[in-house]
Every structure is written in structure tokens, then in C-alpha cells.
Short mmCIF file of C-alpha atoms in Angstrom, two decimals:
data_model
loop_
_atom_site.label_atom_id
_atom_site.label_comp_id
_atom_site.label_asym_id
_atom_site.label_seq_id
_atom_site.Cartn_x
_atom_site.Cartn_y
_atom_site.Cartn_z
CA UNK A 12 -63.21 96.45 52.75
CA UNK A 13 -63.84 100.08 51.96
CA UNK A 14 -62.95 102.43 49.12
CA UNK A 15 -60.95 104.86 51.18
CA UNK A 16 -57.54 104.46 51.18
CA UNK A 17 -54.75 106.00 53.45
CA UNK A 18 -53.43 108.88 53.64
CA UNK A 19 -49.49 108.42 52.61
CA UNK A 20 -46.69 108.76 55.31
CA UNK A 21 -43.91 107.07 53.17
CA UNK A 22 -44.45 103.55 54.88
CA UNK A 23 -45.67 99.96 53.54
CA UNK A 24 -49.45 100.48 54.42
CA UNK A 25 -49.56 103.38 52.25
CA UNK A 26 -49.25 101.02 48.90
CA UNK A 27 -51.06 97.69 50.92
CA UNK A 28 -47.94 96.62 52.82
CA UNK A 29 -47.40 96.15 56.27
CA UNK A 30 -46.01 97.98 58.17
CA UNK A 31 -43.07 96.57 60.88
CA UNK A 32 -41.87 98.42 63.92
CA UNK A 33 -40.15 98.65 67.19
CA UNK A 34 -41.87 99.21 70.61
CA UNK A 35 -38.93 100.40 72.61
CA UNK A 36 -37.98 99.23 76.29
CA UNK A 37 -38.11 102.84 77.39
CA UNK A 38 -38.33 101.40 81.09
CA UNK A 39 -36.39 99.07 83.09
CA UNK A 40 -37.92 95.21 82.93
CA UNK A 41 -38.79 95.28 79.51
CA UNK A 42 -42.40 94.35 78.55
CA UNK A 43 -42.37 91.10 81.06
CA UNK A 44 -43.09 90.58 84.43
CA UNK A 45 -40.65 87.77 85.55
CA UNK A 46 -37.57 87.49 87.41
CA UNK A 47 -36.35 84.90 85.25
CA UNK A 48 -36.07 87.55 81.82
CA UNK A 49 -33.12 89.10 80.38
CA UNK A 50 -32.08 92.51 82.14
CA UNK A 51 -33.22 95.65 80.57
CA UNK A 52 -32.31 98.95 81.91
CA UNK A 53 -34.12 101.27 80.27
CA UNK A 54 -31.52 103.51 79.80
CA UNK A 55 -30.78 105.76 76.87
CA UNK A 56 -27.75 103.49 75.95
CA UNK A 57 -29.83 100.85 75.04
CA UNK A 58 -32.40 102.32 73.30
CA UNK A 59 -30.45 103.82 71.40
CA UNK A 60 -28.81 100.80 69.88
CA UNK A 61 -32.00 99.44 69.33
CA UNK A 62 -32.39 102.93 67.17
CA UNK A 63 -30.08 101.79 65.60
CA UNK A 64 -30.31 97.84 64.95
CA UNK A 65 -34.14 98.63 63.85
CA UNK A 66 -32.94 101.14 60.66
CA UNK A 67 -30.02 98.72 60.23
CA UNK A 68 -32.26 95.92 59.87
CA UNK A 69 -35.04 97.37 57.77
CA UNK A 70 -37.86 98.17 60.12
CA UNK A 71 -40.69 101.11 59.75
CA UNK A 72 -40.88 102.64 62.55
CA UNK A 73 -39.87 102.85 66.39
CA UNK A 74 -42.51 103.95 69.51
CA UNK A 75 -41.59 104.45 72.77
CA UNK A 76 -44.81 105.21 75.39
CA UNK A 77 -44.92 107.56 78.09
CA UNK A 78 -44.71 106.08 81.90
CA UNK A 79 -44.55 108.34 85.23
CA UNK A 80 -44.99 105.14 87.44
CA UNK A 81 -43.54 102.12 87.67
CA UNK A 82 -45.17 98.64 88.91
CA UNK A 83 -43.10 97.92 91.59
CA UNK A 84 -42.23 93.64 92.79
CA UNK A 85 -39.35 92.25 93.16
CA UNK A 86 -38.41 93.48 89.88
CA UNK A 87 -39.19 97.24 90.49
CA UNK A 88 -40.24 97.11 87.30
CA UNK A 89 -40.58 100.14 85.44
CA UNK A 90 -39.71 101.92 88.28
CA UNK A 91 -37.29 104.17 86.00
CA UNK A 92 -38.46 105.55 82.54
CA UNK A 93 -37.18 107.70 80.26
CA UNK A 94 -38.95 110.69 78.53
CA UNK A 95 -40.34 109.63 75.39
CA UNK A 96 -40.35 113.12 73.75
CA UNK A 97 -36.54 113.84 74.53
CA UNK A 98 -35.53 110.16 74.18
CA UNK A 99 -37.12 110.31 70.36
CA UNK A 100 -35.62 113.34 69.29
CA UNK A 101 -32.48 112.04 70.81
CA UNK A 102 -32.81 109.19 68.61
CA UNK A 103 -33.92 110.94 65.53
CA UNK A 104 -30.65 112.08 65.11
CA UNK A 105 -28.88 108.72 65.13
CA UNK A 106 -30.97 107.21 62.55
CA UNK A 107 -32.15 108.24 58.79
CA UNK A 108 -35.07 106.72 57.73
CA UNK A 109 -36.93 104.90 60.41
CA UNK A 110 -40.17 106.58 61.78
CA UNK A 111 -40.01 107.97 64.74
CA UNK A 112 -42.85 108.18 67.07
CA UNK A 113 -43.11 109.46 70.55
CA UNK A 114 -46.49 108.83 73.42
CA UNK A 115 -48.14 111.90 75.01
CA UNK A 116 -50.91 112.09 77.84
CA UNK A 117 -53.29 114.23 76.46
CA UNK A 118 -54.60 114.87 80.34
CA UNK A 119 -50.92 116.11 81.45
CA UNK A 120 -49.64 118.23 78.51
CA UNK A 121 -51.35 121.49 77.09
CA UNK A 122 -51.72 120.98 73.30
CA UNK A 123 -50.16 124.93 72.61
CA UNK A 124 -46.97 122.71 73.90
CA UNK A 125 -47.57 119.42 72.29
CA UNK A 126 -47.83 121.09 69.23
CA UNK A 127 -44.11 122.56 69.47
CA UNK A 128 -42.87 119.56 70.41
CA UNK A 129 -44.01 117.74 67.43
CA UNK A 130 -42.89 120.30 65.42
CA UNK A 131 -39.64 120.24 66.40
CA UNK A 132 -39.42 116.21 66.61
CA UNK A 133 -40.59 116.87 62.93
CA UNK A 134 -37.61 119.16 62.23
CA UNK A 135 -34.98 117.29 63.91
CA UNK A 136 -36.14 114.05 61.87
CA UNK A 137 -36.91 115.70 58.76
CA UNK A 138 -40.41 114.47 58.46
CA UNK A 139 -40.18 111.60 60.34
CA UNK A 140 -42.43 112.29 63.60
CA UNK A 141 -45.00 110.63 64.70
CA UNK A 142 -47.19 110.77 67.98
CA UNK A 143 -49.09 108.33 70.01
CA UNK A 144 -52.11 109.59 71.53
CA UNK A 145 -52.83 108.17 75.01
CA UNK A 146 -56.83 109.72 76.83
CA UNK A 147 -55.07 108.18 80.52
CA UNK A 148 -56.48 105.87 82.57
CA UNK A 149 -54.00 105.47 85.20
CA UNK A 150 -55.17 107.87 88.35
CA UNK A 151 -52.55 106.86 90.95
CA UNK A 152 -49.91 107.67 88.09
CA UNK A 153 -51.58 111.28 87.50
CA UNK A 154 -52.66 111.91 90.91
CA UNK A 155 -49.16 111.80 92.15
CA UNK A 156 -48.64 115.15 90.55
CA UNK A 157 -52.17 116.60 91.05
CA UNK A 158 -52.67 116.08 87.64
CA UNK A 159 -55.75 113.44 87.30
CA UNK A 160 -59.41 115.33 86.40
CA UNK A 161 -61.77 114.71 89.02
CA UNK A 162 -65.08 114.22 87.63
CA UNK A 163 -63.81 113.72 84.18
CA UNK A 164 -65.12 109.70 83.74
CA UNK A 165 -63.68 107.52 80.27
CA UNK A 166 -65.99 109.32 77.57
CA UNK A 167 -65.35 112.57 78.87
CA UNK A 168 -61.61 111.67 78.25
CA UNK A 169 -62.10 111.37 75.18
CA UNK A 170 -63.94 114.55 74.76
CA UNK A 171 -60.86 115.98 76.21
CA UNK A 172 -58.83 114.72 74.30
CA UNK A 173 -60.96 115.44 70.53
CA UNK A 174 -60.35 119.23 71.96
CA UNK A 175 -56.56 118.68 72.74
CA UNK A 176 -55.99 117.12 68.94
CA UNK A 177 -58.35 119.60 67.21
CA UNK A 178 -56.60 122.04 69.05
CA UNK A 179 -53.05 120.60 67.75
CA UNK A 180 -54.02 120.05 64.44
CA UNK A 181 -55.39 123.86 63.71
CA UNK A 182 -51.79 125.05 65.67
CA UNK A 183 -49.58 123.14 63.08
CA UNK A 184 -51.74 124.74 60.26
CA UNK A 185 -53.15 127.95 61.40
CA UNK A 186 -51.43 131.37 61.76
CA UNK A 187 -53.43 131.99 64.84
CA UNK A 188 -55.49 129.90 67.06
CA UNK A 189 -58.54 131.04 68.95
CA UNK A 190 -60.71 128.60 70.36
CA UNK A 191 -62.58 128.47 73.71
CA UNK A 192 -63.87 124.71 74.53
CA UNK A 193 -64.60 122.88 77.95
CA UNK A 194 -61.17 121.85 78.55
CA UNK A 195 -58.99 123.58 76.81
CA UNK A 196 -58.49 127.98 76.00
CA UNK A 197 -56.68 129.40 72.82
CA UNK A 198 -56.57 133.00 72.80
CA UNK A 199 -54.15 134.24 69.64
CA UNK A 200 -52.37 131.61 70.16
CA UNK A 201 -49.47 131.19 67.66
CA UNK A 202 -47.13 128.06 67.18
CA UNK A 203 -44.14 128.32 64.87
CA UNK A 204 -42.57 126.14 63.24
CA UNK A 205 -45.10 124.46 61.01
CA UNK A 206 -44.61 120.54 60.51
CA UNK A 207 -43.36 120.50 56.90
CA UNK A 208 -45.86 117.32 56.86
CA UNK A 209 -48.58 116.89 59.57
CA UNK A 210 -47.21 113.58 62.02
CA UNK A 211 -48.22 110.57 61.91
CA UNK A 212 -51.29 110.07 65.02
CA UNK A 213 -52.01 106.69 66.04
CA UNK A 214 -54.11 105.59 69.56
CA UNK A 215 -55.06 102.64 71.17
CA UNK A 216 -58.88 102.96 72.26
CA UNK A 217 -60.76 99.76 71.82
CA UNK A 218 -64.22 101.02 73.45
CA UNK A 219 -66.82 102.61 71.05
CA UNK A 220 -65.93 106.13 71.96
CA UNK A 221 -62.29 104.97 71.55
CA UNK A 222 -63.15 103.90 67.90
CA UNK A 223 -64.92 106.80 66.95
CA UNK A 224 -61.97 108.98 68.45
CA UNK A 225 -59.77 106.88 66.15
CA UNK A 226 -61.65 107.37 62.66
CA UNK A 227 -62.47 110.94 63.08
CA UNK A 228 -58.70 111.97 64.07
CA UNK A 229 -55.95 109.22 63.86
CA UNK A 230 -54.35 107.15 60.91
CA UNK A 231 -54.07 104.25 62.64
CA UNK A 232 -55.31 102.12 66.03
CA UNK A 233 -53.44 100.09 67.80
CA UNK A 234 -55.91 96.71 68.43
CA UNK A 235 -55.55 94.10 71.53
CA UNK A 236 -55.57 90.41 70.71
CA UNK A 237 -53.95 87.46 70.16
CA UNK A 238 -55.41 84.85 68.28
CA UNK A 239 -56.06 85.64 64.40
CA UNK A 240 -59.47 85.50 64.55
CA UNK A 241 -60.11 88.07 67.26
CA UNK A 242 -57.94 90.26 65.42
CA UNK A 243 -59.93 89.94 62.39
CA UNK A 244 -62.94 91.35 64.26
CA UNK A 245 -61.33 94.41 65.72
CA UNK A 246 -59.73 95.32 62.67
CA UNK A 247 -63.00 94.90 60.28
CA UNK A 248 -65.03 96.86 63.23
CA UNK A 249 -62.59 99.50 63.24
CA UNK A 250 -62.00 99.81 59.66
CA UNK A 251 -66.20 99.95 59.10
CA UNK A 252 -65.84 102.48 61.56
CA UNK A 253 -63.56 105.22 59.84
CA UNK A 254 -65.48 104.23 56.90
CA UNK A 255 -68.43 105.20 57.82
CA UNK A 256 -67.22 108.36 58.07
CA UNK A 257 -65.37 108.36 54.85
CA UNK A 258 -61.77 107.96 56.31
CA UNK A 259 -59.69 105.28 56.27
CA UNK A 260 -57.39 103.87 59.40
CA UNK A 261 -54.75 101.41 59.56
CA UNK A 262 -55.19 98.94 61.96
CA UNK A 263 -52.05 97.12 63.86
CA UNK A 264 -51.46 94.59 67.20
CA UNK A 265 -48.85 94.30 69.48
CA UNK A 266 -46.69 91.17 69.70
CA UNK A 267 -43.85 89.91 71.54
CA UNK A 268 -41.74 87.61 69.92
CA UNK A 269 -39.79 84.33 71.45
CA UNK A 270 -36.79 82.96 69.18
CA UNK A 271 -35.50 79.22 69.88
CA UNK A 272 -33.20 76.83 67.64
CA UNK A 273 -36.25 74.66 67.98
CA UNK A 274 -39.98 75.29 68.78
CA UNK A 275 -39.75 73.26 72.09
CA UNK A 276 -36.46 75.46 72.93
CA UNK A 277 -38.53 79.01 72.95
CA UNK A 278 -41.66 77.33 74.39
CA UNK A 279 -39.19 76.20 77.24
CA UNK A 280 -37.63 79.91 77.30
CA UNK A 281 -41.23 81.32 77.88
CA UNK A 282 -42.19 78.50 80.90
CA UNK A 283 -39.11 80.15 82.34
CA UNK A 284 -40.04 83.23 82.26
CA UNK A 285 -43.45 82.23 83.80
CA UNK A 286 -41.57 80.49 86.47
CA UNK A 287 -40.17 83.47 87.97
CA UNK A 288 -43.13 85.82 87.42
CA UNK A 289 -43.15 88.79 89.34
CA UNK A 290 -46.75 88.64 91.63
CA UNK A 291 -45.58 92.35 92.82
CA UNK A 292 -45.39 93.77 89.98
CA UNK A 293 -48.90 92.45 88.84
CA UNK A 294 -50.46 93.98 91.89
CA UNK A 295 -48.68 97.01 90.98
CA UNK A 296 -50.03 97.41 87.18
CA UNK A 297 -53.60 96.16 88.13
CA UNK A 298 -53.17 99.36 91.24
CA UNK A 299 -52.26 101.23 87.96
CA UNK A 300 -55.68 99.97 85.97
CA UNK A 301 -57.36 101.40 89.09
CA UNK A 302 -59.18 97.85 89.78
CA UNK A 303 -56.66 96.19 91.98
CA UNK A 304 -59.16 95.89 94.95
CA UNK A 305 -62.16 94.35 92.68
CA UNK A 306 -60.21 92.01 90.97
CA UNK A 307 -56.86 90.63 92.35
CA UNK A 308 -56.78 87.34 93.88
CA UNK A 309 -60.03 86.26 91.24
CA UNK A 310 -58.66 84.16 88.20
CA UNK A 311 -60.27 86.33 85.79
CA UNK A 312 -59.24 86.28 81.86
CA UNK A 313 -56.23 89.60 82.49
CA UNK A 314 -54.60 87.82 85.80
CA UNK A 315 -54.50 84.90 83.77
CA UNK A 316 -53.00 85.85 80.40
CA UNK A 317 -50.38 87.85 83.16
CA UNK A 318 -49.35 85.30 84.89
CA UNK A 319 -48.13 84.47 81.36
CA UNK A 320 -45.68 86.65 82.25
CA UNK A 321 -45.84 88.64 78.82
CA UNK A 322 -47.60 91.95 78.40
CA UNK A 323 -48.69 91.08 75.15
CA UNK A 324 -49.39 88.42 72.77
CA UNK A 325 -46.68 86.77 72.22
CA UNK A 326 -45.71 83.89 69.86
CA UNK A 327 -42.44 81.15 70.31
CA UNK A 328 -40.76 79.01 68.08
CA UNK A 329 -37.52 79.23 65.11
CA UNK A 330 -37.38 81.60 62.89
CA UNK A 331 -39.34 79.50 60.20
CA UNK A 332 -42.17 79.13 63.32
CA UNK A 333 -42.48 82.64 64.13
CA UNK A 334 -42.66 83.84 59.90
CA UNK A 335 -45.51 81.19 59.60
CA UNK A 336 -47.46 82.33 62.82
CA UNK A 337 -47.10 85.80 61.24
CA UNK A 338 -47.89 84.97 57.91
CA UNK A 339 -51.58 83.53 58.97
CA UNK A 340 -51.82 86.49 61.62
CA UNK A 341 -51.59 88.86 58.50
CA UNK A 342 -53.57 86.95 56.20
CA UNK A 343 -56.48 86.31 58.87
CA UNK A 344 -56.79 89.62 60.63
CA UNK A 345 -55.81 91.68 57.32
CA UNK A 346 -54.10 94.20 60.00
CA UNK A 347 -52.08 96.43 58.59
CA UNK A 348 -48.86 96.34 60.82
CA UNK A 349 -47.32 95.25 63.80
CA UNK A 350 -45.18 96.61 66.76
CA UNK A 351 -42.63 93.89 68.14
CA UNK A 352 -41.07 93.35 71.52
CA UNK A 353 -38.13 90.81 72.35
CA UNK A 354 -37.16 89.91 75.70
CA UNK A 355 -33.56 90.82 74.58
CA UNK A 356 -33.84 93.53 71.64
CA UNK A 357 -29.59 92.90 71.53
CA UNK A 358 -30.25 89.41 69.66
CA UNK A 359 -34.25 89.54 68.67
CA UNK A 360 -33.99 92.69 66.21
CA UNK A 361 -31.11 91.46 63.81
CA UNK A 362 -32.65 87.80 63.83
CA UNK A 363 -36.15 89.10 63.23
CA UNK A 364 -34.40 91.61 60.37
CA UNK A 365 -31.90 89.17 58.80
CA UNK A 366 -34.50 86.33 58.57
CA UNK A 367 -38.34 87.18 59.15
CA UNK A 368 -38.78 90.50 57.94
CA UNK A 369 -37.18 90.01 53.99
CA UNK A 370 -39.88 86.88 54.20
CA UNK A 371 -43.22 88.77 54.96
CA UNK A 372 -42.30 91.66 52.55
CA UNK A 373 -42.06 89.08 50.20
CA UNK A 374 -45.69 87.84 51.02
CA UNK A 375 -47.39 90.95 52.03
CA UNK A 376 -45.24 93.57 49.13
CA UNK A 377 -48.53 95.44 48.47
CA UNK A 378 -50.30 96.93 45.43
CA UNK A 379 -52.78 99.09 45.87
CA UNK A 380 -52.69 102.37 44.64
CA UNK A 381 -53.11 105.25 47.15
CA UNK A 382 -54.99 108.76 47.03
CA UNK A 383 -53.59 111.94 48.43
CA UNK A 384 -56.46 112.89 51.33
CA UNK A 385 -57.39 112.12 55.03
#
């Protein structure tokens, strides 16, 4: 698609691959709304066995985001969250290889402390850290603690938050930061340790600021969508994008995955889940989106994927199913990667490990040279 090619972290996508990872159940509930899924606490315990199951089985990386607020329901769901920036260095040290990558709010943090952080989530997993990049959107989970911008509307976030990164990016590198913009004031400002290697940065914004954001300052975007073709769209757009600037960004999607001895045994697992979906906890998130007045109680395209129960895409069937829904997601949207959820991460990771993942690195092993800049 474009002659720029990646800048290397020591994953897949660097050589063409694609790249496989872990979006951890930092919160209790899990990534669906029902009363009817498996139990997940949230709690340290558990994520760090997943830690461990994903390096065990072979997988690229693990995230975890960054939640203040739960949604409430029946469920309470994510009414308890861990911190993702303690919980990853945490987990750093029980694993070796995996990538680590933690979610930061670039309207609650100063970026003099982000860039510690990192740096130290860097040391502790010896090159390992990455960081997820969120502008905020959610005002009733800022304003709690006085801490959402009046006056400062989507663009401007992202405005904000070019300062905030440009602002991290000169602290990992510089001796000495000065730098006086809108939002944010260096004066001297001095940051040690370096990053031996700057972190991976990845975001999710799908507007055309968002994009723009995205090619001029992360290596990857995270894109919304489930059907192949959709993906396909985002991921060319976003890739023309970083191109036209002469960068190059990996593009990946979110999916939740559904395992059954037999197709019509997960598709019956996922009706369950719908069955006990959690109506609270939907008013809840949309209260979160800020639009829960406009929109609830209207069918619209989001309360109906929700009522799915899933926060995500998600696809169901056997192991053989789930490798050739993959397969043709890959080869359609020509993503680069993809961040997986199970409804029980106990039983989904190994399965996915011992018999999907050795499958697509067979089909998708990669070949294309890579160049040393971004």
C-alpha cells in the first residue's frame, strides 16, 4: 500500500506478520454485559495468570486500559479496576518476552510523570513497554475528581494531547525540556532514566483528527469493526493517512472470541449470554459516552450491537471455525494485528495458543524486509 515500512519493536508486524495479543480483564465483568457470563474479578490474581498463559502460549503482547468508573447493573460491572500502570509493571516481572503495554488518560496525568513511568515500565521489562494513548471522552468518569476540561471540545483533545506526547517524547530523549504550550508548561524540566528504546504508542481515534493524531505520533491504531470489509476501509484510510505524511502505522481490531466443540455449541453459548444481558449496565456505559439522555430507549446501530451482549466483535464456532473466520479477517482487511478477549481467559488463551495461533503464523509468517526509521 505504501513504501514506508515500520519502525521495528521486535514483534511480527515488523517483518509483515501479525501481530497477536491479550486485552486483559483489568475490571470485574470482563468485556460483556450479561449476567449469564463466566465470573471475572478483576483482580491481580487473575491477571496475572493470564500474564502468564499469554507468554506460555506464544502471544505478542498484553494491554490492559485505564478505568476510574464502572457501569453499574446488576452486574456492577466494572465497578472495581485495577491500575494499569502498577498492574503492568507488576506483570512485567512475571513474564520474559511478551510486550507489555499499559493505557494512560492524557487529560488526568502530567506528561513530566508519564514519562517516568514509562521509563521505568521500560526498565523493569527490559524493553518491553508499551503505552496506550487514550484523548478521554468520558466526563462523568473525570468530573468525579474535578479533572474533566471545561471548554476543551473532541479536537481540542487532541490538541492536548499532540502537546502531552510531544512533550513525552522530547523528556525520554532530551537532557532538558523547556516548552511553554496551551496546555501543558516545561520549565528545565529533566526526566531520568532514558527508555533504552522509545515504547511502543498505539491509540484508538477513528475521527479525522483521531487519524491524523495517529500518523503523526503513534505506531499503530487500534480500528472498530466487525465485518472484513469495513475493516478493510479503516485500515487502507488509516494507512493512506500516515503515508501521506511519510510514516507508516500498523493497523489492528479488537475481537472477542467464542470456543464450542461445535459451531452451533458457541453460537448457543453467546444466545446465553444475550439472555441475561445486563440493561443497567448499558445505561451505565452509554451515561459514560455522555449521550445516555439522546439516545437510550432508540434502537439505534450501538444499543443494538450491545444488546449483543459483547463489547466487541466477536466471532463463535470450533477451533477450525474461529482460524478460518480469522484467516479471511486478515486476508480482507490486511490489518496488521489483533487484541483478543475470552469470556473465560482460564480456558480461551491455551486453546487459542495450542490450536489457532501456530495456524495463522503459518499463513500470515511475513516477509518483508524492514527499515530502521519512524
Amino acid at each position: 500500500m505504501s513504501e514506508f515500512e515500520p519502525t521495528p519493536f521486535g514483534i511480527p508486524s515488523d517483518v509483515g506478520g501479525k501481530d497477536l495479543g491479550i486485552f486483559l480483564p483489568i475490571a470485574n465483568g470482563g468485556w460483556i454485559l450479561s449476567k449469564n457470563k463466566p465470573e471475572l474479578d478483576g483482580s491481580y490474581a487473575y491477571n496475572r495468570q493470564c500474564a502468564v498463559l499469554a507468554e506460555e502460549a506464544g502471544f505478542d503482547f498484553i494491554m490492559s486500559m485505564s478505568k476510574f468508573r464502572g457501569y453499574g447493573g446488576e452486574t456492577q460491572h466494572w465497578n472495581s479496576s485495577l491500575d494499569p500502570v502498577v498492574l503492568m509493571a507488576a506483570l512485567a516481572e512475571v513474564t520474559k518476552k511478551v510486550k507489555c503495554w499499559t493505557t494512560v488518560h492524557t487529560i488526568l496525568q502530567n506528561p513530566a510523570v508519564v514519562a517516568k513511568m514509562l521509563a521505568t515500565l521500560d526498565q523493569v521489562s527490559n524493553g518491553r513497554a508499551g503505552l496506550n494513548v487514550v484523548t478521554g471522552s468520558y466526563k462523568g468518569e473525570f468530573s468525579q475528581m474535578g479533572a474533566w476540561p471545561e471548554g476543551v471540545d473532541h479536537d481540542a483533545r487532541y490538541d492536548l494531547a499532540q502537546e502531552w506526547i510531544t512533550a513525552i517524547k522530547r523528556l525520554w530523549k532530551e537532557d532538558s525540556v523547556t516548552m511553554d504550550g496551551k496546555y501543558f508548561q516545561l520549565e528545565d524540566c529533566e526526566s531520568w532514566p532514558k527508555p533504552e528504546k522509545r515504547p511502543f504508542l498505539v491509540c484508538a481515534g477513528s475521527s479525522q483528527r483521531g487519524m491524523r493524531f495517529t500518523s503523526e505520533e503513534m505506531d499503530a491504531i487500534f480500528l472498530s469493526g466487525a465485518e472484513p470489509e469495513e475493516l478493510a476501509k479503516a485500515s487502507h484510510d488509516a494507512k493512506a493517512d500516515a503515508a501521506s505524511i511519510g510514516r507508516y502505522v500498523r493497523t489492528y481490531s479488537m475481537m472477542t472470541i467464542v470456543f464450542g466443540d461445535t459451531d452451533e455449541e458457541a453460537e448457543a453459548t453467546a444466545r446465553y449470554y444475550a439472555e441475561g444481558f445486563d440493561e443497567g449496565a448499558l445505561h451505565g456505559m452509554m451515561r459514560a459516552y455522555g449521550f445516555l439522555d439522546a439516545e437510550i430507549g432508540k434502537e439505534n446501530a450501538f444499543t443494538k450491537k450491545s444488546r449483543s451482549s459483547f463489547m466487541s466483535a466477536y466471532v463463535t464456532g470450533t477451533t477450525q471455525t474461529v482460524i478460518d473466520k480469522l484467516t479471511e479477517l486478515f486476508s480482507v482487511a490486511e490489518t496488521d494485528g489483533l487484541m483478543l478477549i475470552f469470556p473465560d481467559y482460564m480456558t480461551g488463551i491455551p486453546t487459542f495458543g495450542r490450536e489457532v495461533l501456530p495456524v495463522l503464523r503459518e499463513r500470515f509468517p511475513g516477509k518483508v524486509k524492514v527499515g530502521n526509521h519512524g
